[in-house]
Short mmCIF file of C-alpha atoms and ligand atoms in Angstrom, two decimals:
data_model
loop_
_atom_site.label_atom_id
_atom_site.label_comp_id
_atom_site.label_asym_id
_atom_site.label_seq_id
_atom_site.Cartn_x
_atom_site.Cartn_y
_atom_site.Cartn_z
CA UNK A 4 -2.34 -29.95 -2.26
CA UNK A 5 -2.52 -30.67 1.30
CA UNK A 6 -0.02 -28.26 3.34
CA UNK A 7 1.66 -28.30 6.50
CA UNK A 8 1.57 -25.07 9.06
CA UNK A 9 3.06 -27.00 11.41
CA UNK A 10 6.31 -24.76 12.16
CA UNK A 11 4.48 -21.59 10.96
CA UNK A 12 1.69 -22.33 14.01
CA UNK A 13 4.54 -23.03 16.70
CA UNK A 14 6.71 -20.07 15.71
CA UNK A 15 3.67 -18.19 15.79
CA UNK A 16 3.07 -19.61 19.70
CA UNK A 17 6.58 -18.59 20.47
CA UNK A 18 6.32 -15.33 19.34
CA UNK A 19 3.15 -14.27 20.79
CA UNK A 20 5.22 -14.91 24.08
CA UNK A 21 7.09 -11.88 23.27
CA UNK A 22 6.10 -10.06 20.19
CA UNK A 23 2.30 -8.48 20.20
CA UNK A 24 0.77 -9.58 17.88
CA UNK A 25 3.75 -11.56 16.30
CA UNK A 26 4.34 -8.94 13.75
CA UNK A 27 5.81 -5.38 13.03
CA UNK A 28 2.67 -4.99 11.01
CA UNK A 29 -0.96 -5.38 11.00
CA UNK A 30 -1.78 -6.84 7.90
CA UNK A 31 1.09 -8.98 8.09
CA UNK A 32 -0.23 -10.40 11.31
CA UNK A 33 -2.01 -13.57 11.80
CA UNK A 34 -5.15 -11.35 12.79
CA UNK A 35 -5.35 -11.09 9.09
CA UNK A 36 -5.20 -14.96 8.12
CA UNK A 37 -6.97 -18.02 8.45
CA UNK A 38 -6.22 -19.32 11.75
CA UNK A 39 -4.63 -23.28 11.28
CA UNK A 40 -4.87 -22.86 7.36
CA UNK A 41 -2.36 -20.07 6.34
CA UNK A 42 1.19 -19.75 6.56
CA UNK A 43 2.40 -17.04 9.86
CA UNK A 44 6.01 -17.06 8.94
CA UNK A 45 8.25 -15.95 5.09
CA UNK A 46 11.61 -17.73 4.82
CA UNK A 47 12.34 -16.42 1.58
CA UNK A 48 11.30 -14.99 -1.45
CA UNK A 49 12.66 -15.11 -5.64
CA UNK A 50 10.85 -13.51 -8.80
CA UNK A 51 6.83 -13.72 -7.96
CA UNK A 52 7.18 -16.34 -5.52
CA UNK A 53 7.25 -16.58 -1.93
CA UNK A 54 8.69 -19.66 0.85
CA UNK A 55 7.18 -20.13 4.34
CA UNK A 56 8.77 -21.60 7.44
CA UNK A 57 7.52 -25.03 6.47
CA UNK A 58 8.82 -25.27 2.84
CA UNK A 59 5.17 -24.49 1.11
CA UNK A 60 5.45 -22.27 -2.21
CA UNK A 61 3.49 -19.76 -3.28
CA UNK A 62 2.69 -17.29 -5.89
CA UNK A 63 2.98 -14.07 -3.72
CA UNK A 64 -0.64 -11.19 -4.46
CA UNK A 65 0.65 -9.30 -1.78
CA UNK A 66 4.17 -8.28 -2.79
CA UNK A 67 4.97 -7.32 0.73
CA UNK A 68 1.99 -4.83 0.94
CA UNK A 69 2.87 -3.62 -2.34
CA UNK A 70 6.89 -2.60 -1.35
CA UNK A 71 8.04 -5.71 -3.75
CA UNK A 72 7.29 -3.47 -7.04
CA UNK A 73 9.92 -5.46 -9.06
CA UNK A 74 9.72 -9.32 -7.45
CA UNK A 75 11.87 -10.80 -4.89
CA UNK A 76 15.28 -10.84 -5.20
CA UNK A 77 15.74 -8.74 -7.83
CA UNK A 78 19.07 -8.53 -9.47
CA UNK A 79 19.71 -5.24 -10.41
CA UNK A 80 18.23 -3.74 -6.99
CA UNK A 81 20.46 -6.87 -5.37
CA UNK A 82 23.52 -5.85 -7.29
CA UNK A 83 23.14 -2.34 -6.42
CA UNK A 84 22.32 -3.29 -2.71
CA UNK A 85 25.70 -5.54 -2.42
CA UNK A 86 27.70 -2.86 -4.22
CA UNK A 87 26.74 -0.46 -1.43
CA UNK A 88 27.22 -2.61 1.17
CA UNK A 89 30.91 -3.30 0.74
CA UNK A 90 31.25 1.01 0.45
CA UNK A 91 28.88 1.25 3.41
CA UNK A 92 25.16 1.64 4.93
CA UNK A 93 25.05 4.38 7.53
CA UNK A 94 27.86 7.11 7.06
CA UNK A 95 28.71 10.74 9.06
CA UNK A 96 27.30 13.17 6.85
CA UNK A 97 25.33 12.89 3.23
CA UNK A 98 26.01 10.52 0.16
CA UNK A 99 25.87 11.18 -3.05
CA UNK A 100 22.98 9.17 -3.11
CA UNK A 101 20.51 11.18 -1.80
CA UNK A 102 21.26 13.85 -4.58
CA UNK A 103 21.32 11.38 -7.38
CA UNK A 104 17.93 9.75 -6.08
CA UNK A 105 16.78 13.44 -5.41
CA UNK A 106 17.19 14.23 -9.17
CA UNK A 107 15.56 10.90 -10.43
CA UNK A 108 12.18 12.44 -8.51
CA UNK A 109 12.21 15.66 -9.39
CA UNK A 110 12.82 14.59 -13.30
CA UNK A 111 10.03 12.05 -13.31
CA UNK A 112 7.58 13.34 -10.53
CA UNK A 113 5.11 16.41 -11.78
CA UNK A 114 5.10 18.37 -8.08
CA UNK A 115 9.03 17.51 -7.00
CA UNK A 116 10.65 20.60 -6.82
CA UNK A 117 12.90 19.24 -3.79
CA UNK A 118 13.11 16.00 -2.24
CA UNK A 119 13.35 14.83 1.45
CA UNK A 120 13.78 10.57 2.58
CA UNK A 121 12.44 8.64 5.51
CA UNK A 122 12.57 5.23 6.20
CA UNK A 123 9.25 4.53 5.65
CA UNK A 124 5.38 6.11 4.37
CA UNK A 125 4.41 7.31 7.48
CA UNK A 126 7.35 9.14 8.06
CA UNK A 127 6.33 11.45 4.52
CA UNK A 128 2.98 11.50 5.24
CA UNK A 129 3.64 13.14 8.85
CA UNK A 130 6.63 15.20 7.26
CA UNK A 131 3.95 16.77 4.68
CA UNK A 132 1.52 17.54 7.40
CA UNK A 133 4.03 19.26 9.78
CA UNK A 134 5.12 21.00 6.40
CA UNK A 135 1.64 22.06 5.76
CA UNK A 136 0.92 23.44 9.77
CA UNK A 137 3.90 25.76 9.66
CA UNK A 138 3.81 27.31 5.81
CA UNK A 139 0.00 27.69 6.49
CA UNK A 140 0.14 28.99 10.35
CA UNK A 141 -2.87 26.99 10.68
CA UNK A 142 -3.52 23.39 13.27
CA UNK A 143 -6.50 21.30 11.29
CA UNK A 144 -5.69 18.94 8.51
CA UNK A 145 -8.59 17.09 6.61
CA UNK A 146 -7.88 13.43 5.79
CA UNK A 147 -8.80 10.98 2.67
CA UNK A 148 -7.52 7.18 3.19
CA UNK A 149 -4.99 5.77 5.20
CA UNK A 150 -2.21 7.81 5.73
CA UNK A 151 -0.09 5.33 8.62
CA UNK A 152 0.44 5.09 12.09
CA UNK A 153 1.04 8.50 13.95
CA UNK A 154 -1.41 9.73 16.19
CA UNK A 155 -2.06 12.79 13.94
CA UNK A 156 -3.82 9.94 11.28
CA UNK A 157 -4.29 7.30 13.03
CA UNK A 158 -6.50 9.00 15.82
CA UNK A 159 -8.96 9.62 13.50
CA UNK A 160 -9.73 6.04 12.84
CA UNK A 161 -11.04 3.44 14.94
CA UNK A 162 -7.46 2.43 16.28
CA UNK A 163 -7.18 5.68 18.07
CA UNK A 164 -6.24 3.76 21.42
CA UNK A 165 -3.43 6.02 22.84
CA UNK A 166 -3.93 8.97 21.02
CA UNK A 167 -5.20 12.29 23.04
CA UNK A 168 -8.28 13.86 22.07
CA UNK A 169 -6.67 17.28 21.64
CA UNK A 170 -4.94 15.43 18.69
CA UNK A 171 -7.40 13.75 17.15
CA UNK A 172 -9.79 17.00 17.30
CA UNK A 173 -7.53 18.65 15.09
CA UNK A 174 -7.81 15.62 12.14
CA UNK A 175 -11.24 15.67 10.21
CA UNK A 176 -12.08 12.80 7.68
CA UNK A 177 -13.69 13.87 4.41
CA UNK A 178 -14.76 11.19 2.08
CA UNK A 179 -13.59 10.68 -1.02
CA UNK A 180 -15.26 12.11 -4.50
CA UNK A 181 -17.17 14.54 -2.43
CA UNK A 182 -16.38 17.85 -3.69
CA UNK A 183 -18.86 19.33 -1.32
CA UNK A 184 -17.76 17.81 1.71
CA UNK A 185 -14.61 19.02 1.12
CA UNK A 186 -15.70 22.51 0.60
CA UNK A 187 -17.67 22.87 3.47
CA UNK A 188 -15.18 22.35 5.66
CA UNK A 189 -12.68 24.24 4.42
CA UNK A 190 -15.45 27.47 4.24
CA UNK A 191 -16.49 26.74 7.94
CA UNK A 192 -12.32 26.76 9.60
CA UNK A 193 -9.64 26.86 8.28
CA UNK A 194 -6.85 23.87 7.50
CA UNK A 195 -3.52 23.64 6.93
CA UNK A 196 -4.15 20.44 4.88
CA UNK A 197 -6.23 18.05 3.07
CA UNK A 198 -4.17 15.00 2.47
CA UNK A 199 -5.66 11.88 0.29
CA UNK A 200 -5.17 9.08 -1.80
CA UNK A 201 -5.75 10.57 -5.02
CA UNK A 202 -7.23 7.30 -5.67
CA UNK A 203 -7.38 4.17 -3.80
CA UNK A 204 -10.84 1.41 -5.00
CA UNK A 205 -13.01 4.37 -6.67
CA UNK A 206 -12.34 6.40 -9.98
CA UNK A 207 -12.33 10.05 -9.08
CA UNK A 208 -15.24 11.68 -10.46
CA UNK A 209 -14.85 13.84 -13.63
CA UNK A 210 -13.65 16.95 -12.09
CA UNK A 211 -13.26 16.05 -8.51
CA UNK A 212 -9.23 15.67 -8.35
CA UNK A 213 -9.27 19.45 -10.48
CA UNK A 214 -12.23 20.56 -8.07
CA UNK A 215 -10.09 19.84 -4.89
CA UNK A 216 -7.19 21.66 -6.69
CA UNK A 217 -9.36 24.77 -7.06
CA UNK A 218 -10.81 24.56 -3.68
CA UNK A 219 -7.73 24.27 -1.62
CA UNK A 220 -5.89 27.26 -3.69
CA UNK A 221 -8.77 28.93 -3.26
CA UNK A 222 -9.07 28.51 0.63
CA UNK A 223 -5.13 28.42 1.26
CA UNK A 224 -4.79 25.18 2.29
CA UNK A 225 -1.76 22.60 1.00
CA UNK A 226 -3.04 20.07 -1.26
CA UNK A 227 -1.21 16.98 -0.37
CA UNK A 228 -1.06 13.49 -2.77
CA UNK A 229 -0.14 10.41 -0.61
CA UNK A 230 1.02 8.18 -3.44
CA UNK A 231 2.56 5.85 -1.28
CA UNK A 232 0.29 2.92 -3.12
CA UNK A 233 0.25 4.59 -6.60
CA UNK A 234 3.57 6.22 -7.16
CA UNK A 235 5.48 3.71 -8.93
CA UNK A 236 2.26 1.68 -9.82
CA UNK A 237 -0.30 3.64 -11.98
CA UNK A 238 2.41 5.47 -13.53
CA UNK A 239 6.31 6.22 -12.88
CA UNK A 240 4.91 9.68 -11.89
CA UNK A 241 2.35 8.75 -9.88
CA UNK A 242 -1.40 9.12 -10.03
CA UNK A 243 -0.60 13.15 -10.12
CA UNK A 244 1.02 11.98 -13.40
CA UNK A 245 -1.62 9.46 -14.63
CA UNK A 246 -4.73 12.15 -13.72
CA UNK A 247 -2.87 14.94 -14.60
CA UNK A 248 -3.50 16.86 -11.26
CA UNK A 249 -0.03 18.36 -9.66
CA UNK A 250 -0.54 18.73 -5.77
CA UNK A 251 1.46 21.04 -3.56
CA UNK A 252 3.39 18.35 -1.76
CA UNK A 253 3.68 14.24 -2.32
CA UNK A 254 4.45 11.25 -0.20
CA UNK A 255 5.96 8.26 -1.69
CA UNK A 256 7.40 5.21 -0.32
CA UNK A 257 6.24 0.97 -0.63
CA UNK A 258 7.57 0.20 -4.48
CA UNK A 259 10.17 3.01 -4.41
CA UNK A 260 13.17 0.88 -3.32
CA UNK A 261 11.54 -2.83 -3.65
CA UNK A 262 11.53 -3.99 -0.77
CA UNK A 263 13.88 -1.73 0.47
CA UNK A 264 12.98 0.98 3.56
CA UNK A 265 12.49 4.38 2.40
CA UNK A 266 10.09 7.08 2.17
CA UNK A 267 10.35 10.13 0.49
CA UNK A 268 8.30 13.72 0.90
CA UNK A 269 8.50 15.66 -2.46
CA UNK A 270 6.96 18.83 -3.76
CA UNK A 271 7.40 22.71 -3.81
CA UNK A 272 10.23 24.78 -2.89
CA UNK A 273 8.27 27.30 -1.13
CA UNK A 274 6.82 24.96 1.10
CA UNK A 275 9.85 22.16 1.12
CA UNK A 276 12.35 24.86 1.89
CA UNK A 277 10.82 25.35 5.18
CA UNK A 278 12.25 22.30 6.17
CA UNK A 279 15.34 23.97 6.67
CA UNK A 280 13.95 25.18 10.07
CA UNK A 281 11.02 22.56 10.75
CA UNK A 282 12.85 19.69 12.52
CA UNK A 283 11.91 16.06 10.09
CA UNK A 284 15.35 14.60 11.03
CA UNK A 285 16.90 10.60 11.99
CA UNK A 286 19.74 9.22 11.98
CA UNK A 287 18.86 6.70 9.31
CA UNK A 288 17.19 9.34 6.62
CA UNK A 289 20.13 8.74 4.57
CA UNK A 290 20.45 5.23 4.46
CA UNK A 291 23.00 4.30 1.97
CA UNK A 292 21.30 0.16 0.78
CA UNK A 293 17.81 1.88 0.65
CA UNK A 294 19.26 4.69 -1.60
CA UNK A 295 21.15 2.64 -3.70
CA UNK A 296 18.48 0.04 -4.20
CA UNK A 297 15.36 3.09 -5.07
CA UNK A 298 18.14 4.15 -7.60
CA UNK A 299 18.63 0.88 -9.06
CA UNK A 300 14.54 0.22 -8.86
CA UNK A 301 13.62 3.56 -10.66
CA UNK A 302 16.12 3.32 -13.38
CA UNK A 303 15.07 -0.28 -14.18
CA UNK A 304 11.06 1.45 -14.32
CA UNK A 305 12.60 4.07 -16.40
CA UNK A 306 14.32 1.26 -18.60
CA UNK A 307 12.46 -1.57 -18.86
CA UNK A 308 8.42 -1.82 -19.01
CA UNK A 309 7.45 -2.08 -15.68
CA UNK A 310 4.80 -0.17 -15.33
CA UNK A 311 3.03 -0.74 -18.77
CA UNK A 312 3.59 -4.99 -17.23
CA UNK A 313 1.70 -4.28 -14.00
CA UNK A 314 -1.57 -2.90 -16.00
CA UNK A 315 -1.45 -5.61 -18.30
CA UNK A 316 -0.94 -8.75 -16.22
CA UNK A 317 -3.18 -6.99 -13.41
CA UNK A 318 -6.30 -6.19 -16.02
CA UNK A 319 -5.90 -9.85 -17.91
CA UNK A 320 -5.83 -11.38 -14.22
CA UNK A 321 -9.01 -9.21 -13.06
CA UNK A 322 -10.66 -10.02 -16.79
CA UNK A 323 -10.22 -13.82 -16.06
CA UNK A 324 -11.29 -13.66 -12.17
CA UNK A 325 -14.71 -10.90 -13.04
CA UNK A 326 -15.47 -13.90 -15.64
CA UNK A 327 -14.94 -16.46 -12.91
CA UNK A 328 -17.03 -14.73 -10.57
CA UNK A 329 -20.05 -14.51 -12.70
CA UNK A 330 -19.69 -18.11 -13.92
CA UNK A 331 -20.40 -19.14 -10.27
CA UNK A 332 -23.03 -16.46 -9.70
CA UNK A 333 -20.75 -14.59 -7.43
CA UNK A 334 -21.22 -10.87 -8.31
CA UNK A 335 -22.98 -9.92 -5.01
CA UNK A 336 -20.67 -11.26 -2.75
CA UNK A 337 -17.31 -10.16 -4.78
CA UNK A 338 -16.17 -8.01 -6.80
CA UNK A 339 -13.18 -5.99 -8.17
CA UNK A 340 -12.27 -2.41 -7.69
CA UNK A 341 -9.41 0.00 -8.41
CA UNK A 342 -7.11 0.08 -11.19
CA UNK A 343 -5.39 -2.90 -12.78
CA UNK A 344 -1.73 -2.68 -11.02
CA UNK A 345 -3.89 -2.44 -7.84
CA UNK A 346 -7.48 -4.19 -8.10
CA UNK A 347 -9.18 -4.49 -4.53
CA UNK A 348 -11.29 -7.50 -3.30
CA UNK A 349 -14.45 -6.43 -2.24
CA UNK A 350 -16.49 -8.62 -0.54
CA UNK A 351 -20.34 -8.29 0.95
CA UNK A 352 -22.61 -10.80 2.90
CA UNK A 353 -25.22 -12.48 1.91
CA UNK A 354 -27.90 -13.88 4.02
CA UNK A 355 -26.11 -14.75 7.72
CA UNK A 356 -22.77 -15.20 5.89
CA UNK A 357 -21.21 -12.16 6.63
CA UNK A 358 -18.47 -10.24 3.95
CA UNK A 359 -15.73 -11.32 6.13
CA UNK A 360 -16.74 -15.04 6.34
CA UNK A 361 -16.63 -14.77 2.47
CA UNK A 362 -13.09 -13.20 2.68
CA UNK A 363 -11.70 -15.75 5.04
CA UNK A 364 -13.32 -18.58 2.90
CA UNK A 365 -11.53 -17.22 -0.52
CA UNK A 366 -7.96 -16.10 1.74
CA UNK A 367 -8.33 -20.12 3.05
CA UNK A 368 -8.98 -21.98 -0.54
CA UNK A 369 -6.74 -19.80 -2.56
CA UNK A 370 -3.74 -20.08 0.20
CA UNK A 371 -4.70 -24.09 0.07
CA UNK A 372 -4.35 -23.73 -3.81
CA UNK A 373 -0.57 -22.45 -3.42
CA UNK A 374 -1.75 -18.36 -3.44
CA UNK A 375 -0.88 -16.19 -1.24
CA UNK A 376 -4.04 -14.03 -0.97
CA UNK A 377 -4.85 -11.34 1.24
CA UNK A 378 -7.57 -8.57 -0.02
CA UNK A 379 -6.02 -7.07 -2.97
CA UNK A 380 -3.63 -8.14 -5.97
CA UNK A 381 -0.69 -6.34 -5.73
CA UNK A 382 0.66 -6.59 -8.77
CA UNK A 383 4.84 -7.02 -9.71
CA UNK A 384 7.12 -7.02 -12.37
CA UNK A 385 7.78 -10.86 -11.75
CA UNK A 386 4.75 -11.97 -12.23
CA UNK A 387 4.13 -14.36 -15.04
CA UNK A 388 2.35 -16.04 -17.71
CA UNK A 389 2.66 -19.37 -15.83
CA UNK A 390 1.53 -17.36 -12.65
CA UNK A 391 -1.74 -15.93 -14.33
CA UNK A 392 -2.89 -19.59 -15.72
CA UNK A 393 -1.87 -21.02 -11.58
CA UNK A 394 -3.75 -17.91 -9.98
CA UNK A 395 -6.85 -18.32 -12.52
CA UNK A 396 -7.04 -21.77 -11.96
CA UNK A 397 -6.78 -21.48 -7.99
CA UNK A 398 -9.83 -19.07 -7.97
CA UNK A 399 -11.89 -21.34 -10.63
CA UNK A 400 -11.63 -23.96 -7.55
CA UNK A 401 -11.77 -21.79 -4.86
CA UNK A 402 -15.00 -19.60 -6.27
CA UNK A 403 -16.96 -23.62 -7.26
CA UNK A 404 -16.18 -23.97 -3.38
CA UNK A 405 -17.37 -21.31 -1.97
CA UNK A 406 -20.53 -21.21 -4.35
CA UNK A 407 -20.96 -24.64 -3.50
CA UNK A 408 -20.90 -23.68 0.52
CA UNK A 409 -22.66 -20.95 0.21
CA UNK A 410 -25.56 -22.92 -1.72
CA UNK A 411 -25.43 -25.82 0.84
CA UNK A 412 -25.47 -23.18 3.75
CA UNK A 413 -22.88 -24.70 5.31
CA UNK A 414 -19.97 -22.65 4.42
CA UNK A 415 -18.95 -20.95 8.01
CA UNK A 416 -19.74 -23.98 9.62
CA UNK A 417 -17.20 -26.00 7.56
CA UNK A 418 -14.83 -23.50 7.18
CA UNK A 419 -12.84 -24.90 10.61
CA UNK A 420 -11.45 -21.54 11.42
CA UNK A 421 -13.07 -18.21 13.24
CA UNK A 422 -13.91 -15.40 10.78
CA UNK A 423 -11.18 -12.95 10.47
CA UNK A 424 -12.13 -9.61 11.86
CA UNK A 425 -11.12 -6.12 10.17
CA UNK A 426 -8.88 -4.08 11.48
CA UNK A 427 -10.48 -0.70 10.09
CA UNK A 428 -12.05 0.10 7.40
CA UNK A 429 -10.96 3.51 5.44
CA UNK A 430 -11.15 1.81 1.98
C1 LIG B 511 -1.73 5.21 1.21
C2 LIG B 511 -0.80 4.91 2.33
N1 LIG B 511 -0.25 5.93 3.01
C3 LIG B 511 0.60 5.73 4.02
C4 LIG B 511 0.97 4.46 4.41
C5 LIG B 511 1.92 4.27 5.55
O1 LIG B 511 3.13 3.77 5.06
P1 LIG B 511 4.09 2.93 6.02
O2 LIG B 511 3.35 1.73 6.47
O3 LIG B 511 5.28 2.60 5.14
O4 LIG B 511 4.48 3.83 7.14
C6 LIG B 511 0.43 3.37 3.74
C7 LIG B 511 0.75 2.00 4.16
O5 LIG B 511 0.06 1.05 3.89
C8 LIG B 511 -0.49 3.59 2.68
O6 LIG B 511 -1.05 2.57 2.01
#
């Protein structure tokens, strides 16, 4: 099907004007699409699908970088939402809410002792780490993943523009399923923290996720689980709950109020009731829609299969694509990782086509084929039979393409946009 970006490319000129980048986020940016050949711009969104500026549909793998846990427009979260909104968003002092969402965590979250909210991941993640630098006394906090935007995270990256060095010498990146890594820092100085994704595209090790557990009792230092990707996707517990491994302290946020913006820092009391003194405060912490809507989202996980849907769509989808792949003789150049509710897209070179010419080829034909792709398939509760059969099908073509291409040598030359460039890699 042939589709139109026209509106999505001049919005996208406008917005430039005054927006950098002409997005709040990164990876929603047009740095992170095929230039002329993807939509820039959502209008709307219902179930699995998705609307852009210039009318095209499409079956939605990103799920709003994985907030959209349910679909779009869900109705219980919407009813919820609207039912709040005539009581009110933003009052003087606490709801109710935040005690009724408070006791939803701690029942169905292995570390939740006591609960704090923010607006968003980063806000948890940063919460746990000032958390960890006052129980402990101590300024150095090891790092596993991506962990958001402040400068105590993001300066150890390759973004770090902004960020002073006495900031990012206290951060130290370990990498994952490296047991000994991990304890040779902690035996050299001592750290307040090791945060990490218990899991993001590898399996932990047998005995890595308890080994960290030993070593960072052993050595004092908070053991934190940012489950802002896996809580409310491996398991309604999180991964702490799927691997059995309880950390000291937890940040959630993305599927926890679909769609909605909210964060939320959870773990022991020891260590959560020095917030009482630490300052982790905003005006919007207590957001009344947000609230409402993670209620609404959580008791629908708790009631309905939601969790048990996103493995099985997500491993019959990665079944069908692995099969697809090897049909066109594909396997060096892509493959799957992760777990089913969350398989990444990883893509290498091969001869002078790089991996990301290979990624902008697939992001190009699949978006062509009506699917919006971007390096992952983020799966939701919406998603369909009907949508597995479309999404198959679009890869069959888009895979014969780019083995096709790839054969005739031709395939960056015809592709008739640049090569999208990473923004960092810590996957
Ligand atoms: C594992 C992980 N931690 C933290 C964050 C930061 O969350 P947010 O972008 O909501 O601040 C993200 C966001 O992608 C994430 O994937």
């Amino acid at each position: 099907m042939n589709r139109s970006f026209e509106k999505s490319n001049k919005m996208l000129g406008r917005a430039l004007e005054i927006i950098p980048t002409a997005s709040q986020t990164f990876s929603k940016s047009h740095l992170q699409y095929p230039k002329g050949h993807a939509p820039m711009f959502i209008e709307r969104g219902l179930g699995s699908r998705v609307w852009d500026v210039d009318g095209n549909e499409y079956i939605d793998m990103v799920n709003g970088l994985m907030a959209v846990s349910l679909g779009y427009n869900d109705p219980d979260v919407n009813r919820a939402v609207m039912e709040q909104l005539s009581k009110g968003i933003c009052f003087s002092l606490p709801s109710e809410l935040e005690y009724e969402l408070a006791q939803l965590l701690v029942e169905i979250i292995p570390c939740a002792e006591m609960v704090r909210f923010g607006k968003n991941g980063s806000d948890a993640t940063s919460a746990a780490i000032r958390l960890s630098r006052a129980y402990t006394g101590r300024d150095k906090v090891a790092v596993c993943g991506y962990h958001g935007w402040q400068d105590w995270y993001i300066g150890s990256t390759a973004r770090h523009l902004g960020v002073p060095q006495p900031v990012r010498a206290l951060t130290q990146t370990v990498p994952y399923n490296d047991l000994e890594a991990l304890e040779n820092i902690l035996k050299t100085e001592t750290y307040a923290a090791f945060i990490l994704e218990p899991m993001n595209v590898e399996l932990p090790r047998p005995g890595y996720l308890e080994g960290i557990r030993k070593l960072t009792e052993s050595t004092g230092t908070v053991l934190v689980f940012d489950e802002i990707v896996t809580g409310f996707h491996y398991a309604l517990g999180g991964a702490q709950e799927y691997f059995g491994v309880t950390p000291d302290l937890s940040s959630f946020g993305k599927g926890m109020g679909n769609g909605m913006p909210i964060g939320a820092i959870v773990g022991k009391k020891e260590i959560m009731k020095l917030q009482d003194d630490i300052f982790f405060s905003g005006t919007f912490g207590g957001e009344a829609l947000s609230l409402a809507a993670s209620i609404a989202a959580i008791k629908k996980m708790k009631r309905e299969p939601v969790i048990k849907q996103l493995w099985s769509f997500g491993g019959r989808l990665s079944a069908a694509v692995e099969k697809v792949i090897a049909a066109n003789g594909l396997g060096d150049v892509l493959s799957l990782k992760g777990l089913d509710p969350w398989k990444v897209l990883s893509f290498s070179g091969r001869g002078d086509v790089s991996a990301m010419a290979v990624r902008t080829f697939i992001q190009k034909e699949m978006i062509a084929q009506g699917v919006l792709l971007l390096s992952s398939h983020n799966m939701s509760y919406a998603f369909t039979e009907g949508d597995h059969v479309a999404v198959v099908s679009a890869y069959e073509k888009t895979l014969d393409a780019l083995a096709s291409g790839l054969k005739r040598g031709t395939l960056v030359a015809e592709m008739g946009c640049p090569v999208i460039e990473p923004i960092f890699k810590v996957r």
